[in-house]
PDB file of C-alpha atoms in Angstrom:
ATOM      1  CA  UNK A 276     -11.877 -22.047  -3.534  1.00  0.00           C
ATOM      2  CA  UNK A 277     -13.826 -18.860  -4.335  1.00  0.00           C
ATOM      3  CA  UNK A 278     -12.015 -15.961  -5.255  1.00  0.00           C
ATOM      4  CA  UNK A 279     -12.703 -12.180  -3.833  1.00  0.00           C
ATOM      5  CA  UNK A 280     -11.645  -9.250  -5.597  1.00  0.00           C
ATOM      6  CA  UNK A 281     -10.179  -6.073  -3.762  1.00  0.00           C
ATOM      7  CA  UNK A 282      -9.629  -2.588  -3.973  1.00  0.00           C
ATOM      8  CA  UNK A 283      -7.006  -0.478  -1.988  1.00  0.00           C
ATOM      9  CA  UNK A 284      -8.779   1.906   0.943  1.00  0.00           C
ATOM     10  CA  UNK A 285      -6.056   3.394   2.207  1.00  0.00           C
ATOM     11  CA  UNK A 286      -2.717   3.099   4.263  1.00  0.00           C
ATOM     12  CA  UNK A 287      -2.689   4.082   8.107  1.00  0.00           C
ATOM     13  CA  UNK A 288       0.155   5.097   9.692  1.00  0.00           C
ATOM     14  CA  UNK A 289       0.633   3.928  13.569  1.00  0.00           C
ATOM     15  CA  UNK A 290       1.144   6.568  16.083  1.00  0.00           C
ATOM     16  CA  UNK A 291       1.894   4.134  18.653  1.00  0.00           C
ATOM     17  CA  UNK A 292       4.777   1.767  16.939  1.00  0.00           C
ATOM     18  CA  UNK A 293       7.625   2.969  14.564  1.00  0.00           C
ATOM     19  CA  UNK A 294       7.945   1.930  11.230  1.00  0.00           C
ATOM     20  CA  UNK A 295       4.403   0.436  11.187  1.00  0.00           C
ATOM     21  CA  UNK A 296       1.635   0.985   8.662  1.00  0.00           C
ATOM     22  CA  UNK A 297      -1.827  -0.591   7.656  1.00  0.00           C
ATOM     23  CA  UNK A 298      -2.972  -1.090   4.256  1.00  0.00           C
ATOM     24  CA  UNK A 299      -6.393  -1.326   3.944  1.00  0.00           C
ATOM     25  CA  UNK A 300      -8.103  -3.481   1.313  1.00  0.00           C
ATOM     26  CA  UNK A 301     -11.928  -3.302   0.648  1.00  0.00           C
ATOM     27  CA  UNK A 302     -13.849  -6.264  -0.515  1.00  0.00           C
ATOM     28  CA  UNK A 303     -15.083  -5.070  -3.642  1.00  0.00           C
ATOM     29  CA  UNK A 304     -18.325  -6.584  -3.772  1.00  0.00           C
ATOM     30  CA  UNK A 305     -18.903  -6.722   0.372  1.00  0.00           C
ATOM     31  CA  UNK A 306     -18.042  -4.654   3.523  1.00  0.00           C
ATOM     32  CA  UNK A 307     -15.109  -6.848   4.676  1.00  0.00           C
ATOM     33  CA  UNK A 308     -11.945  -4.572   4.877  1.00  0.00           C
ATOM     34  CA  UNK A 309      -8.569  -6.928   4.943  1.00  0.00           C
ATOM     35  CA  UNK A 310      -5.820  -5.011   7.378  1.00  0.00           C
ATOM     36  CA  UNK A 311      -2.197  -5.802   6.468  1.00  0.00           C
ATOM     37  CA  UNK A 312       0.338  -4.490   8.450  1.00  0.00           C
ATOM     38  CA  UNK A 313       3.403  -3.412   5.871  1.00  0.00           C
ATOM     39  CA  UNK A 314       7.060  -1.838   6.238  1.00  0.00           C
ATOM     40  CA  UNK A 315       7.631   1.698   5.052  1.00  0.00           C
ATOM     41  CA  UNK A 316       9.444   1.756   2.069  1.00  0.00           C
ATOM     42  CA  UNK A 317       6.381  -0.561   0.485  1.00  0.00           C
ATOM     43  CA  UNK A 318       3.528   1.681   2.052  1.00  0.00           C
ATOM     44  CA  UNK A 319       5.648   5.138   0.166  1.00  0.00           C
ATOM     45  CA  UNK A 320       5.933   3.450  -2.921  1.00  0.00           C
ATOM     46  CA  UNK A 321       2.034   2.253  -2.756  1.00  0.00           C
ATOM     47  CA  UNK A 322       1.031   5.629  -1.330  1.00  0.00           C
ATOM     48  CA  UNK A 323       3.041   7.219  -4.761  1.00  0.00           C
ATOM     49  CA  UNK A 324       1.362   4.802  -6.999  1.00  0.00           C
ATOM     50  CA  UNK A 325      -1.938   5.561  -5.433  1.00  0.00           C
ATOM     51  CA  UNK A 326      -2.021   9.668  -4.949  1.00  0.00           C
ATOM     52  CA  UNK A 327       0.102  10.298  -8.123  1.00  0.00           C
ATOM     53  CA  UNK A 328       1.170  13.612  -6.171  1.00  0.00           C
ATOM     54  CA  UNK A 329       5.056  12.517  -5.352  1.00  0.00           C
ATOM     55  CA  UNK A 330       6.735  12.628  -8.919  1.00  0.00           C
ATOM     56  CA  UNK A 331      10.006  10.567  -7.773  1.00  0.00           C
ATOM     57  CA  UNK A 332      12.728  12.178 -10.040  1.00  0.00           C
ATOM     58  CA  UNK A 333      14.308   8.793 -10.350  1.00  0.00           C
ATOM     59  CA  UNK A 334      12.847   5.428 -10.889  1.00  0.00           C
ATOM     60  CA  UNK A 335      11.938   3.535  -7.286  1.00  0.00           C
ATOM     61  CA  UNK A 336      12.344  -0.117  -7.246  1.00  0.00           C
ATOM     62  CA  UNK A 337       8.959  -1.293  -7.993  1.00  0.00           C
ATOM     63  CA  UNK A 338       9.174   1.317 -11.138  1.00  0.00           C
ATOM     64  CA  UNK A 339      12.031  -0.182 -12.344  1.00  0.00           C
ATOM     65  CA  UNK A 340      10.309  -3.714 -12.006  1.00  0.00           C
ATOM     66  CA  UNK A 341       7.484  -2.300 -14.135  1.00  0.00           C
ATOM     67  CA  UNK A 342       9.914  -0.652 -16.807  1.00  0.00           C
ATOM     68  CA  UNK A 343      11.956  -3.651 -16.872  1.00  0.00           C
ATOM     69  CA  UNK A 344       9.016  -5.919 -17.601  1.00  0.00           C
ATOM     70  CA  UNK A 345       7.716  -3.646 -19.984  1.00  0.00           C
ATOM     71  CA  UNK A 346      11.189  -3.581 -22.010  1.00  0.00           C
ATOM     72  CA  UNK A 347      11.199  -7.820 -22.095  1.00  0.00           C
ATOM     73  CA  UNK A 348       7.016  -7.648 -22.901  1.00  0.00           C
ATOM     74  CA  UNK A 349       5.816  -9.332 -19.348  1.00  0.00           C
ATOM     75  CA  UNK A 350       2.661  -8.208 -18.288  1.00  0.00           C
ATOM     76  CA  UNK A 351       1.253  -8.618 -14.707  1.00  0.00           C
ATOM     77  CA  UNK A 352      -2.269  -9.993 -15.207  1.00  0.00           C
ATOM     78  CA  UNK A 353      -3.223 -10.198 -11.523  1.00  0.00           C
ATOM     79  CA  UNK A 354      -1.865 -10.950  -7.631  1.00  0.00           C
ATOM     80  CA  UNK A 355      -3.887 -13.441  -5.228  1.00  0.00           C
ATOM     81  CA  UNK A 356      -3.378 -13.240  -1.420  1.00  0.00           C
ATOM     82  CA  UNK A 357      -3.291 -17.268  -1.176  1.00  0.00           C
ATOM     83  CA  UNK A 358      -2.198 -17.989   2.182  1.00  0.00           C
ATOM     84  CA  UNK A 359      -1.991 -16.503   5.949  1.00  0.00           C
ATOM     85  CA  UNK A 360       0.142 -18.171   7.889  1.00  0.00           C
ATOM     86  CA  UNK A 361       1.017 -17.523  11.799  1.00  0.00           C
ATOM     87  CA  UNK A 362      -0.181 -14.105  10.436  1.00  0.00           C
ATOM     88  CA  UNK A 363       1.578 -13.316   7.698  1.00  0.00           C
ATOM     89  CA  UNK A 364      -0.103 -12.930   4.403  1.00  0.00           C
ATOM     90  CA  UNK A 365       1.719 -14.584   1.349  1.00  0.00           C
ATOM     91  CA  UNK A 366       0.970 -13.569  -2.317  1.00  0.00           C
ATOM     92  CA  UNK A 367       1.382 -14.534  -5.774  1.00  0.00           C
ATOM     93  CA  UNK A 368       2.064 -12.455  -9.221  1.00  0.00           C
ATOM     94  CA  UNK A 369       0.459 -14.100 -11.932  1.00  0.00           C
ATOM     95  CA  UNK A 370       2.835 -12.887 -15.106  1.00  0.00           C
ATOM     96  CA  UNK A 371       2.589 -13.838 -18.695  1.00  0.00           C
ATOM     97  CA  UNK A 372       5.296 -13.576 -21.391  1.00  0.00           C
ATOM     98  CA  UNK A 373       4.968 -15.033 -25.122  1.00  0.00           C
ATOM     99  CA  UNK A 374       1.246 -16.348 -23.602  1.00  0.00           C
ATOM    100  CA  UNK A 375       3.265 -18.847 -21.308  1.00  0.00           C
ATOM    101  CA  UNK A 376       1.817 -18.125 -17.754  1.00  0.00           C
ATOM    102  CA  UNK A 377       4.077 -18.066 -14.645  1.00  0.00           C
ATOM    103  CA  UNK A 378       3.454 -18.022 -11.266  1.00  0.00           C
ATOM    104  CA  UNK A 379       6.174 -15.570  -8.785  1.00  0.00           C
ATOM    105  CA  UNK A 380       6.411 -15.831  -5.247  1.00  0.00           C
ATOM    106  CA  UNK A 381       6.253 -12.430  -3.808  1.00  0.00           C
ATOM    107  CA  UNK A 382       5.240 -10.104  -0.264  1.00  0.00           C
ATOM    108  CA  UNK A 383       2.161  -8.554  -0.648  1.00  0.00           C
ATOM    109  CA  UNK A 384       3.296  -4.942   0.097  1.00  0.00           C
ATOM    110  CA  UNK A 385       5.028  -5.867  -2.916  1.00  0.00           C
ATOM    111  CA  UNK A 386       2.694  -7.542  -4.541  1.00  0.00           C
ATOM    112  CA  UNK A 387       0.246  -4.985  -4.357  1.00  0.00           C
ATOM    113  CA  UNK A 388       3.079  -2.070  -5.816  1.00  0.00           C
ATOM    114  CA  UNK A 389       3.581  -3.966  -8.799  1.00  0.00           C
ATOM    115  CA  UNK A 390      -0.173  -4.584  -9.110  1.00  0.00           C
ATOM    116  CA  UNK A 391      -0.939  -1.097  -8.733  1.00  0.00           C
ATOM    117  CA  UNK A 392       1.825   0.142 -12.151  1.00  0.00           C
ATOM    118  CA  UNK A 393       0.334  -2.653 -13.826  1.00  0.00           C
ATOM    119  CA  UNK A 394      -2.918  -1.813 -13.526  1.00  0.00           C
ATOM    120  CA  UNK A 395      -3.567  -5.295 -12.548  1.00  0.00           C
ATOM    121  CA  UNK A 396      -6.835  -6.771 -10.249  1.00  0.00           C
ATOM    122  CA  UNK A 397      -6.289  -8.115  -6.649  1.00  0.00           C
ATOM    123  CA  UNK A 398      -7.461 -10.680  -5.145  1.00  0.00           C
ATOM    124  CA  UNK A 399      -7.875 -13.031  -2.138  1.00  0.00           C
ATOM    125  CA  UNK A 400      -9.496 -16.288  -1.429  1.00  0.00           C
ATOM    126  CA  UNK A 401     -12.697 -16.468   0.565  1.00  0.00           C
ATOM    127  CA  UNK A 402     -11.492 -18.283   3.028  1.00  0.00           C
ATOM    128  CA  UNK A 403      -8.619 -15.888   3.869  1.00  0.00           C
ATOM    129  CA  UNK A 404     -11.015 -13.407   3.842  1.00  0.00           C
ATOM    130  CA  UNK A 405     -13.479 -14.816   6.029  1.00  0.00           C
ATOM    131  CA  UNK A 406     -10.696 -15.642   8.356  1.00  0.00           C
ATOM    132  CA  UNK A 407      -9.231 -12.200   8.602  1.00  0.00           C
ATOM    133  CA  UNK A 408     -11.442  -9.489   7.166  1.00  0.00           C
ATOM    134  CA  UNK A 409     -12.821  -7.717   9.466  1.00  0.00           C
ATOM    135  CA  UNK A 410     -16.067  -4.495   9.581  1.00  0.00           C
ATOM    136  CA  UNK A 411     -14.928  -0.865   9.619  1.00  0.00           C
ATOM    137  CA  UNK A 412     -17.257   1.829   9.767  1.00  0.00           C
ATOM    138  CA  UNK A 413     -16.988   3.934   7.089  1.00  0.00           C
ATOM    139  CA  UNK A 414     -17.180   7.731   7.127  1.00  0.00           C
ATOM    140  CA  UNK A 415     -19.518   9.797   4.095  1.00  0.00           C
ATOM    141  CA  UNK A 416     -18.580  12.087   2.042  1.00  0.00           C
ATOM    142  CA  UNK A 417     -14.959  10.961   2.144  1.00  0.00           C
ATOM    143  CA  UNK A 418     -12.777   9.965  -0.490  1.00  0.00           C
ATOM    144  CA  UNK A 419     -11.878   6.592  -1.612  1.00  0.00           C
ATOM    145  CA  UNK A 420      -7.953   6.465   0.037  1.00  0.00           C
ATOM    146  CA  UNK A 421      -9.427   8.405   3.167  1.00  0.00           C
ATOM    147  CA  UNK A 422      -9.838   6.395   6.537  1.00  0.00           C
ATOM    148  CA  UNK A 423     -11.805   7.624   9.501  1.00  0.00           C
ATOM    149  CA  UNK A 424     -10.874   8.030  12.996  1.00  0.00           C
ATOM    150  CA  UNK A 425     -13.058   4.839  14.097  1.00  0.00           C
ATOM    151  CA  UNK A 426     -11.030   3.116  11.310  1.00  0.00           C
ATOM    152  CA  UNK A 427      -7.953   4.613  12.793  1.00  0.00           C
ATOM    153  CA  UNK A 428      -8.843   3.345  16.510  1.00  0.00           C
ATOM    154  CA  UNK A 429      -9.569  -0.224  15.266  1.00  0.00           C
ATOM    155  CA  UNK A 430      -6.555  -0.487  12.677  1.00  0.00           C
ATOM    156  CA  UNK A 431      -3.847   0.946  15.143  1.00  0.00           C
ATOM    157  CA  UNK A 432      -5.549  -1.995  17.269  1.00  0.00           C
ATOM    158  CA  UNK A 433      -3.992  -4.557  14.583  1.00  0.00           C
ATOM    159  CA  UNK A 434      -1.301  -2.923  13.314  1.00  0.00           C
ATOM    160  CA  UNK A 435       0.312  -4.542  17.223  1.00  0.00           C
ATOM    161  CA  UNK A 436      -1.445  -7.563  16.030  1.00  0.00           C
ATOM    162  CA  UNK A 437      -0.349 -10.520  14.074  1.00  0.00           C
ATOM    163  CA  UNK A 438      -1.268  -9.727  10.589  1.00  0.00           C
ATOM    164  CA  UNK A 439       1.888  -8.143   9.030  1.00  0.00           C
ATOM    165  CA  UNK A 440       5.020  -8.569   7.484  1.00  0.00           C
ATOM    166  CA  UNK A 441       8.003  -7.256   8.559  1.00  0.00           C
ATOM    167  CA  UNK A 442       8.575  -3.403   8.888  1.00  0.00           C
ATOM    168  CA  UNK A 443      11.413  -1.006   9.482  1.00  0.00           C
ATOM    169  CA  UNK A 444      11.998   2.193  10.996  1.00  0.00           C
ATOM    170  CA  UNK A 445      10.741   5.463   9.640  1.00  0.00           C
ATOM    171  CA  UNK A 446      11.265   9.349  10.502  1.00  0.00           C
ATOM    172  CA  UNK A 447       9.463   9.861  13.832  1.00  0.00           C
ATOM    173  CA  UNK A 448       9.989  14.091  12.890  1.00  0.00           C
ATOM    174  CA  UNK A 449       7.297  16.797  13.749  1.00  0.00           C
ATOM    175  CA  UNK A 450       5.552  18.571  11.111  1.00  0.00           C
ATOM    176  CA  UNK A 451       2.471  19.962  12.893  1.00  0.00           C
ATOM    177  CA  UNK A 452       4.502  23.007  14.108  1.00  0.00           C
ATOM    178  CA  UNK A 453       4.946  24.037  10.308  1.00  0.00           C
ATOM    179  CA  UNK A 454       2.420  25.924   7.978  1.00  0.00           C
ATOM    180  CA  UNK A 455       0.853  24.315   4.455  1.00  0.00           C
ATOM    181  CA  UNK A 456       3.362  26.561   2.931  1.00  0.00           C
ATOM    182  CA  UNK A 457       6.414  25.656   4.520  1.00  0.00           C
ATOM    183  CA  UNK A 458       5.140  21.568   4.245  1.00  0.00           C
ATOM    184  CA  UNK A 459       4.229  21.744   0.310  1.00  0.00           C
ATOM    185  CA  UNK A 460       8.365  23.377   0.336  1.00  0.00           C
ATOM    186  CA  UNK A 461       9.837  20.475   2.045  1.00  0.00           C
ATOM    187  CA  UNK A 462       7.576  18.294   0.746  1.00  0.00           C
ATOM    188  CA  UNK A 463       9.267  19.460  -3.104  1.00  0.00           C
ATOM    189  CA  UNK A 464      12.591  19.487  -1.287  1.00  0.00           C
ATOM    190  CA  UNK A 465      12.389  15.689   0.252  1.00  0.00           C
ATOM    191  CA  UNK A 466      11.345  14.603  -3.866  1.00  0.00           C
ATOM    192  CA  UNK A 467      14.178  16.479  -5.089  1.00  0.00           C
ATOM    193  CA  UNK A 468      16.342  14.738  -2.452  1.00  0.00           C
ATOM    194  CA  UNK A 469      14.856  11.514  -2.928  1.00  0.00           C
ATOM    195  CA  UNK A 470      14.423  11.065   0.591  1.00  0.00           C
ATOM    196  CA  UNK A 471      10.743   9.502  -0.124  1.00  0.00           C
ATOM    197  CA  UNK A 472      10.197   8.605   3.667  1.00  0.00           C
ATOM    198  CA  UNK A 473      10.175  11.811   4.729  1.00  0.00           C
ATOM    199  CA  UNK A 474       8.741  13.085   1.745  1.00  0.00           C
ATOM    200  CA  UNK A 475       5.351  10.767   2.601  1.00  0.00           C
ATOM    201  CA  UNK A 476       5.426  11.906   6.203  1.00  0.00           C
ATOM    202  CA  UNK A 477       5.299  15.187   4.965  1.00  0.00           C
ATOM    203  CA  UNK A 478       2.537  14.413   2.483  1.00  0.00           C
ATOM    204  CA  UNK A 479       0.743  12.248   5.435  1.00  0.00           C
ATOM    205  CA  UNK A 480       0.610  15.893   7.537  1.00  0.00           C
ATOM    206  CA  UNK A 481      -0.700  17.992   4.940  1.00  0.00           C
ATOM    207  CA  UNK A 482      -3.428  15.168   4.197  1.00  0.00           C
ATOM    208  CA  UNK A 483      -4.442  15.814   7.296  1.00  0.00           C
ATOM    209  CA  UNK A 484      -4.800  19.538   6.996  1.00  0.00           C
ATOM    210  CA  UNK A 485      -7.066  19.412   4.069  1.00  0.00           C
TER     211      UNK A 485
END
């Protein structure tokens, strides 16, 4: 079976269904977008990997994964989506230590965490692809993480769908009464806290602003 590389799009947030978000991978050579529906703590930590704009002051778990590895010289060479089953995606992390190749079971919110430190390629097989990619219209002039509101529309669509993993409650406050001032404050003061749900819901809010 072929295999498809991907890039990350983005991660949508559902305003309908707690706890709930979409990340979006893009075929890279193709208009397919992949929708998996992941749990909170895995979209922060992908959202801090991505945006580089939350500086956690202590090490989150996939961090410590990647420091850890790095101390005992194993390297994450890539992750393959290789199954989808009753609609949930499984994943693999292909790891090498001493040139001896292993194979790891692993989620794919996690999956794609670790990917992301390591700097590593992801990909998918065709057939997964063909099964559950799907055609999102893309907006110009936007930039590579953003998603559109017809994305939105469709995504929130599948995020009640079957292609997820399991999720867990997030913060369900309101920050569209504050000012970009007041957000960028408790946005430093969640990081300092290391309350890193909040801290993306604040981030999420002044995304939207800009």
């Amino acid at each position: 079976m072929s295999l498809v590389r991907l890039n990350i799009k983005g991660i949508s947030y559902s305003q309908t269904q707690n706890g709930a978000y979409a990340l979006i991978l893009s075929e890279v050579d193709g208009e397919r977008k992949l929708p998996i529906v992941i749990g909170a703590f895995e979209a922060q930590s992908i959202a801090i990997a991505l945006e580089k704009e939350i500086k956690p002051p202590r090490p989150l778990t996939h961090d410590l994964f990647k420091n850890f590895a790095d101390r005992f010289d194993v390297i994450v060479k890539q992750v393959i989506i290789h199954k989808l089953v009753d609609g949930v995606f499984y994943s693999s992390i292909i790891c090498e230590r001493d040139k001896i190749e292993e194979i790891i079971d692993a989620r794919t919110s996690d999956a794609i965490a670790l990917a992301l430190r390591f700097k590593a390629p992801i990909f998918t097989y065709k057939n997964i692809l063909d099964k559950a990619g799907i055609y999102l219209k893309t907006a110009p002039k936007k930039k590579k993480q953003d998603i559109s509101k017809e994305e939105e529309a469709v995504i929130e669509e599948l995020i009640t769908g079957e292609d997820r993993e399991s999720v867990s409650p997030v913060s369900t406050e309101d920050f569209s009464k504050f000012s970009i001032k007041e957000l960028n404050e408790m946005l430093d003061q969640a990081v300092a806290n290391e309350n890193y749900e909040r801290a993306a819901a604040i981030r999420d809010e002044i995304s939207k602003r800009q």
